[in-house]
C-alpha atoms as one frame of an Amber mdcrd trajectory, in Angstrom:
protein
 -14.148 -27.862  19.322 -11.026 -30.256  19.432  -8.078 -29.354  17.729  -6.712
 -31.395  14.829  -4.832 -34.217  15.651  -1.380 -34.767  13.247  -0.943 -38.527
  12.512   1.914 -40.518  15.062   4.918 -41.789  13.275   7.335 -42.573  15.450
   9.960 -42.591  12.636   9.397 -39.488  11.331  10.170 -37.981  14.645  13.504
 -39.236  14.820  13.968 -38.157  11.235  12.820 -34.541  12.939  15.087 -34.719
  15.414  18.314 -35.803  13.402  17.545 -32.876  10.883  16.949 -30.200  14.128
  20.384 -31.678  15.354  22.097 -31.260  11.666  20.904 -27.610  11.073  21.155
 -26.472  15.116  24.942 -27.871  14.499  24.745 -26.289  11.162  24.116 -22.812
  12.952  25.835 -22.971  15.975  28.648 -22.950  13.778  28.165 -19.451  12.116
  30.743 -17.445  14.081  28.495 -13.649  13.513  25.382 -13.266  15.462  23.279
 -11.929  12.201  20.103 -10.761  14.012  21.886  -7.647  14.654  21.097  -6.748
  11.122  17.363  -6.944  11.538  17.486  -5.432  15.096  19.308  -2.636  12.998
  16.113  -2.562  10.598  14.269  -2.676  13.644  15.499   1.333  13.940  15.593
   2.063   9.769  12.488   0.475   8.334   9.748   2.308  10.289  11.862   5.753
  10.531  11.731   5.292   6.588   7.619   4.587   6.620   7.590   7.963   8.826
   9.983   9.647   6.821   8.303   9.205   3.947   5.039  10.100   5.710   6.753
  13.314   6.624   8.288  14.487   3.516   4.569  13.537   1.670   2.835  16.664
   4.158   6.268  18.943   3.901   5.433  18.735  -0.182   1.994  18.529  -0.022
   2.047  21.654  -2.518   3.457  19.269  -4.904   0.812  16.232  -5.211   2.411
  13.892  -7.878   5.720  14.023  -4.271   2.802  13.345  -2.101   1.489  11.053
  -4.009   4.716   9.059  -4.905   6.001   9.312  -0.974   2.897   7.573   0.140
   3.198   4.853  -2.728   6.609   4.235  -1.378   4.985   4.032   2.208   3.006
   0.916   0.579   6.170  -0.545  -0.481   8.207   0.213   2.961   4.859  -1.442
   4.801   5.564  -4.567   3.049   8.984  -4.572   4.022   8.281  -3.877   7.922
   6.127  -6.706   7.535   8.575  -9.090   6.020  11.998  -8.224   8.021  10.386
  -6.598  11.427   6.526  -7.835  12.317   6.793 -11.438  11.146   9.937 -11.841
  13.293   9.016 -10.234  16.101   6.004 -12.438  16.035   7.959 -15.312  16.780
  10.360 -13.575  19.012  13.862 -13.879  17.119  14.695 -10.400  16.708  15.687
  -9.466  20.194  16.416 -11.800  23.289  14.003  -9.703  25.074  10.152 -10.715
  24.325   9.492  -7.315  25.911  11.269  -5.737  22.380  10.250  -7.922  20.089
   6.826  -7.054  21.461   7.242  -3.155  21.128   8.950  -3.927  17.472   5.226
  -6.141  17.065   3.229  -3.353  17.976   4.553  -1.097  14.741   1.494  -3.104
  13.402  -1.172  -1.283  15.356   0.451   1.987  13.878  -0.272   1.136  10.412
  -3.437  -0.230   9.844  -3.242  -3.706  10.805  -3.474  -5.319  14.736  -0.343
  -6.505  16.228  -2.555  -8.922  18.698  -4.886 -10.572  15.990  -2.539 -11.213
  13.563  -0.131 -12.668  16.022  -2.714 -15.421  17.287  -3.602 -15.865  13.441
   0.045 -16.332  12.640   1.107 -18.450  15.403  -2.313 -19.996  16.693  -3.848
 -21.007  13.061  -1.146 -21.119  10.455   1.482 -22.151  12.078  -0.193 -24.800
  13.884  -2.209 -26.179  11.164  -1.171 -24.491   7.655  -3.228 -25.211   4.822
  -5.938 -26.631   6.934  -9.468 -25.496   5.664 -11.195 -24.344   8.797  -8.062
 -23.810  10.935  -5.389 -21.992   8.839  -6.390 -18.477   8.868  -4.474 -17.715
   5.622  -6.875 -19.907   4.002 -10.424 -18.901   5.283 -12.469 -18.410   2.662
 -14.008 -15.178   1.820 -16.924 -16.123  -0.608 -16.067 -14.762  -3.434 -12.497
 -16.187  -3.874 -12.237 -20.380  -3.247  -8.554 -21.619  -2.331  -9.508 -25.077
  -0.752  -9.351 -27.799  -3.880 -12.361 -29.937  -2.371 -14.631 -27.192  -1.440
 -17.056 -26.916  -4.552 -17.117 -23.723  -6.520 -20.280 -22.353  -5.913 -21.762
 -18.666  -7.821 -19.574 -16.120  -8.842 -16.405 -18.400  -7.760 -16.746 -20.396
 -10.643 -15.626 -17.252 -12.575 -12.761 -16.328 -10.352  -9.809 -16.814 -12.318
 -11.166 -14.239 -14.417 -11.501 -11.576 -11.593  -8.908 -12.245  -9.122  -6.926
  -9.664 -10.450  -9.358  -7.304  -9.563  -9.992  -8.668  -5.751  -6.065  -8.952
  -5.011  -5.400  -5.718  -4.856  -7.935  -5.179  -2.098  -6.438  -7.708   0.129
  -5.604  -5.429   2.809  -8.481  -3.155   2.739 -10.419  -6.244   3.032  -7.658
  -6.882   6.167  -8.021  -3.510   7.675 -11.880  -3.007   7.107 -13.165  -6.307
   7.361 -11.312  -9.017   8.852  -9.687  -7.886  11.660 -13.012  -6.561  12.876
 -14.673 -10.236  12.006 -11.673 -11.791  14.138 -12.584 -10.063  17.321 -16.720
  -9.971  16.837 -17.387 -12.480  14.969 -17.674 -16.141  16.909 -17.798 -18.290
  13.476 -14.201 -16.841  12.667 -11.774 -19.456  12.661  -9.419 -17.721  15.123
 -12.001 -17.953  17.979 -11.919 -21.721  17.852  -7.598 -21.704  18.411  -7.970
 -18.596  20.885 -10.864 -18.311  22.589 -11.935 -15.241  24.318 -10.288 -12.008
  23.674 -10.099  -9.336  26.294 -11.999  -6.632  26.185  -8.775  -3.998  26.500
  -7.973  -5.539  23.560 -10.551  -5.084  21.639 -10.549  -1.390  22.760  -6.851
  -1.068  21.689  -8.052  -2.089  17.874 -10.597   0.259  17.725  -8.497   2.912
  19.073  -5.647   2.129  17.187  -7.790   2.109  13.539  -9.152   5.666  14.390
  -5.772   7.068  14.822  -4.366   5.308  11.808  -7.100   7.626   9.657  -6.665
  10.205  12.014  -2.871  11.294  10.982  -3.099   9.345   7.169  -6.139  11.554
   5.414  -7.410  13.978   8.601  -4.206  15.060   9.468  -3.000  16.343   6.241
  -6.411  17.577   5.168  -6.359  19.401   8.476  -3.308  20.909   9.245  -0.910
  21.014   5.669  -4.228  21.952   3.497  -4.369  19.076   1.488  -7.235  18.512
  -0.291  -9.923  15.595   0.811  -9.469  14.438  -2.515  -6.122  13.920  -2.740
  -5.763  12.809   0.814  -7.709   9.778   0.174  -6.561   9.203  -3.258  -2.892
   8.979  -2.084  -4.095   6.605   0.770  -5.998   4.422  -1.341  -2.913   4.037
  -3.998  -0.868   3.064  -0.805  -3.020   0.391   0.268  -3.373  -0.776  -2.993
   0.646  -0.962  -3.757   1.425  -2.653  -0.392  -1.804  -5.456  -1.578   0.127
  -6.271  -4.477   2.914  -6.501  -3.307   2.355  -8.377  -0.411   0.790 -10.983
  -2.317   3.339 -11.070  -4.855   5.512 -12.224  -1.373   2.702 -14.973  -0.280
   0.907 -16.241  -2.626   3.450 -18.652  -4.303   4.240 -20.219  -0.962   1.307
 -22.177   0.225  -1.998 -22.036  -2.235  -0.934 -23.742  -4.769  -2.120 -27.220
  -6.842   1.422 -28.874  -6.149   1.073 -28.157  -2.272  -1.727 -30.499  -0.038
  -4.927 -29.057   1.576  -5.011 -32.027   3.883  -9.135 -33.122   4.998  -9.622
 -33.853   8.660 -10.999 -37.342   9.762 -14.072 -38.023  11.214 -11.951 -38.034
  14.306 -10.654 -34.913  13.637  -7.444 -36.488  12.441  -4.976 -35.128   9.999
  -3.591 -37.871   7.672   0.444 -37.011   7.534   2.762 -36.317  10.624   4.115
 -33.217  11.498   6.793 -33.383   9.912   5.042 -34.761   6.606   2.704 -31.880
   6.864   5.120 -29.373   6.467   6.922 -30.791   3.106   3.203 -31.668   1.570
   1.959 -28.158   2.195   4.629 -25.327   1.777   7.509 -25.011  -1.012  10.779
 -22.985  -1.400  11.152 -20.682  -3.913  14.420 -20.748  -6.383  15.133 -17.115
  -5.961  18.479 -17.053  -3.638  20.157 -13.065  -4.306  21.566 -10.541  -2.135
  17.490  -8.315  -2.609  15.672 -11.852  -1.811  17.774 -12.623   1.511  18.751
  -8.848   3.116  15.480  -6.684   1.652  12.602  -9.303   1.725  13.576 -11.360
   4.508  13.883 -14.402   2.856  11.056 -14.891   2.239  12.249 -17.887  -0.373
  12.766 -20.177   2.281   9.565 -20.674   3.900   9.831 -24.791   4.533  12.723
 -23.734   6.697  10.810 -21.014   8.958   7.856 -23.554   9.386  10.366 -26.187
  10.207  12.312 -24.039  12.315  10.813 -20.797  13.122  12.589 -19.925  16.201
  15.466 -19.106  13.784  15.120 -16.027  12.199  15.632 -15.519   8.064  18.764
 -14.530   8.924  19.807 -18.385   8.897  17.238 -19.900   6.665  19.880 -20.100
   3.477  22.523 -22.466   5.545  19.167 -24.265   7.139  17.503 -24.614   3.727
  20.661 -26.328   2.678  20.816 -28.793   5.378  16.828 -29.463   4.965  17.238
 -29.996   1.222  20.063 -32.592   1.253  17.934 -34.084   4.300  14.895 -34.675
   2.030  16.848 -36.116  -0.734  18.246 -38.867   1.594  15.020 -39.225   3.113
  12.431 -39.231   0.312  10.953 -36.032   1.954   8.777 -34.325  -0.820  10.746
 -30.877  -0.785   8.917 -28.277  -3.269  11.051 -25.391  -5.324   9.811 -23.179
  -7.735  10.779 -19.906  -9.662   8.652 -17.313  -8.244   6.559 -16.583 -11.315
   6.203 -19.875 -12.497   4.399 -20.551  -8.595   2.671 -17.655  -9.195   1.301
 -18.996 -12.477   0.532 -22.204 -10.138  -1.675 -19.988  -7.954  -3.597 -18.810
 -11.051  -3.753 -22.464 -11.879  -5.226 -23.603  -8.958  -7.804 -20.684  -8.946
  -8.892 -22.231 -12.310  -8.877 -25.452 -11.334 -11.206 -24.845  -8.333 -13.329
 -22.818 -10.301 -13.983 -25.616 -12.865 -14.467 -28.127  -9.824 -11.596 -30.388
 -11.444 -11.260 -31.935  -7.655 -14.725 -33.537  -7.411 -14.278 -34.546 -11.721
 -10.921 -36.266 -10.893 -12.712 -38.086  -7.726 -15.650 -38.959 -10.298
């Protein structure tokens, strides 16, 4: 199938190319090479998700420790995510691709697939974010319905009433489901932006998965006497704290009513620029503090990662600046929100979708 097609404005890319000259200038001129402090996190982050793992089976006498230390292995996941695995992806932790690859493949250690969610991440989203049919992040899953002008159809009608209840299952549904629908399944949307995957790789996820369960439930159950029970229990409840969190993190970036969910042409033509794209479908958040920028990656600034994403978050609050005087010289529809109010704006647009409001307001 052809790929989308972003619509040819020759102004907007010399508007592009001014702003990549102000915020390369912009950056060039910060003296300290900052990705040292993520290639430091590189080392801490996953020797804290181990060390944590650790001191749950050297207490696993005590099960409210073992409990709590693999909660906390939820929370640390999140964070290897956000500082480590979504850099790495794009190769601006290390000059080396060889060690950003190696810091990539933490992923296959903890329940996830460092090769999937890379060709997701770069492939799909990147490439076309907030496109139904081509943005991963976006692919429906039938009982949840993100895309305005898809129409609600069964149980989605009543999903801003259970969504609460399906969040927190997001990465079980990631780790059980969807990775395995990514590399089998031929009507996934990452087939049509990668094609064939190797067969060594598809070896490597099953392989990888069985020893994830091997050392998280048979392990302790095994060798420190932990009870099956328990074992799984404290699993599940990490699972289920890393879900929420996570989506705490992404959610009020991209699915929300304020942010486009731009229809292909019969030509299979998107209808802004590249540029435009990126204003009309992501938005900043307000939240700018020492926890925001040095513990969860800044993830605030996300127009500036997928304007510039071979900078790493390390730079995004100087870039950010630079992009958001830019777009108020330039008309350029930058987006802002406090985090909870764009959460509440997720919520909203699960209503809205559920009541169909798209196809009323065409009516």
């Amino acid at each position: 199938m052809e790929k989308p097609i972003y619509f040819k404005d020759p102004q907007d890319a010399r508007l592009f190319n001014e702003l990549r000259k102000k915020v390369n200038q912009r950056v060039e001129a910060i003296p300290e090479n900052r990705d040292i402090y993520i290639q430091i996190k590189a080392v801490i982050l996953p020797l804290v998700y181990f060390g944590l793992y650790v001191f749950a089976l050297l207490n696993a006498d005590q099960p409210s420790v073992y409990i709590l230390s693999f909660i906390l292995m939820g929370l640390s996941l999140v964070l290897i995510y956000l500082n480590l695995i979504h850099e790495a992806a794009h190769n601006n932790i290390f000059k080396s691709k060889r060690l950003n690859s190696l810091v990539l493949q933490i992923f296959d250690f903890v329940g996830a697939n460092s090769y999937i969610w890379k060709k997701r991440h770069i492939s799909s989203h990147h490439a076309y974010p907030n496109v139904d049919g081509w943005d991963t992040d976006i692919e429906q899953s039938g009982l949840l319905l993100i895309v305005p002008w898809i129409k609600a159809k069964g149980i989605q009608k009543y999903q801003h009433f259970f969504f609460f209840l399906v969040y927190p299952l997001y990465l079980f549904n990631w780790m059980f489901i969807r990775d395995f629908r990514d590399f089998f399944d031929n009507e996934r949307v990452i087939l049509k932006t990668q094609g064939a995957i190797p067969v060594k790789e598809k070896i490597k996820m099953v392989a990888y998965k069985l020893f994830y369960f091997f050392y998280q439930i048979a392990v302790p159950v095994l060798f420190f006497k932990v009870s099956f029970g328990l074992a799984l229990g404290a699993w599940f409840l990490q699972v289920i704290a890393a879900s929420i969190f996570a989506l705490f993190v992404l959610l009020p970036l991209h699915p929300l009513p304020d942010n486009a969910f731009p229809k292909l042409d019969e030509k299979n033509g998107l209808p802004f620029s590249w540029l435009h794209h990126q204003f009309e479908v992501t938005n900043d958040l307000k939240e700018n503090n020492w926890f925001v920028r040095n513990i969860l990656g800044n993830f605030n600034f996300h127009v500036a990662h997928h304007l510039f994403p071979n900078y790493s978050y390390a730079y995004y609050n100087e870039i950010t600046e630079e992009i958001e005087q830019f777009a108020r010289e330039h008309n350029l529809g930058y987006k802002r929100f406090p985090i909870f109010t764009a959460l509440g704006k997720h919520v909203d647009l699960l209503k809205q979708n559920a009541n169909n409001a798209y196809f009323i307001l065409e009516e």
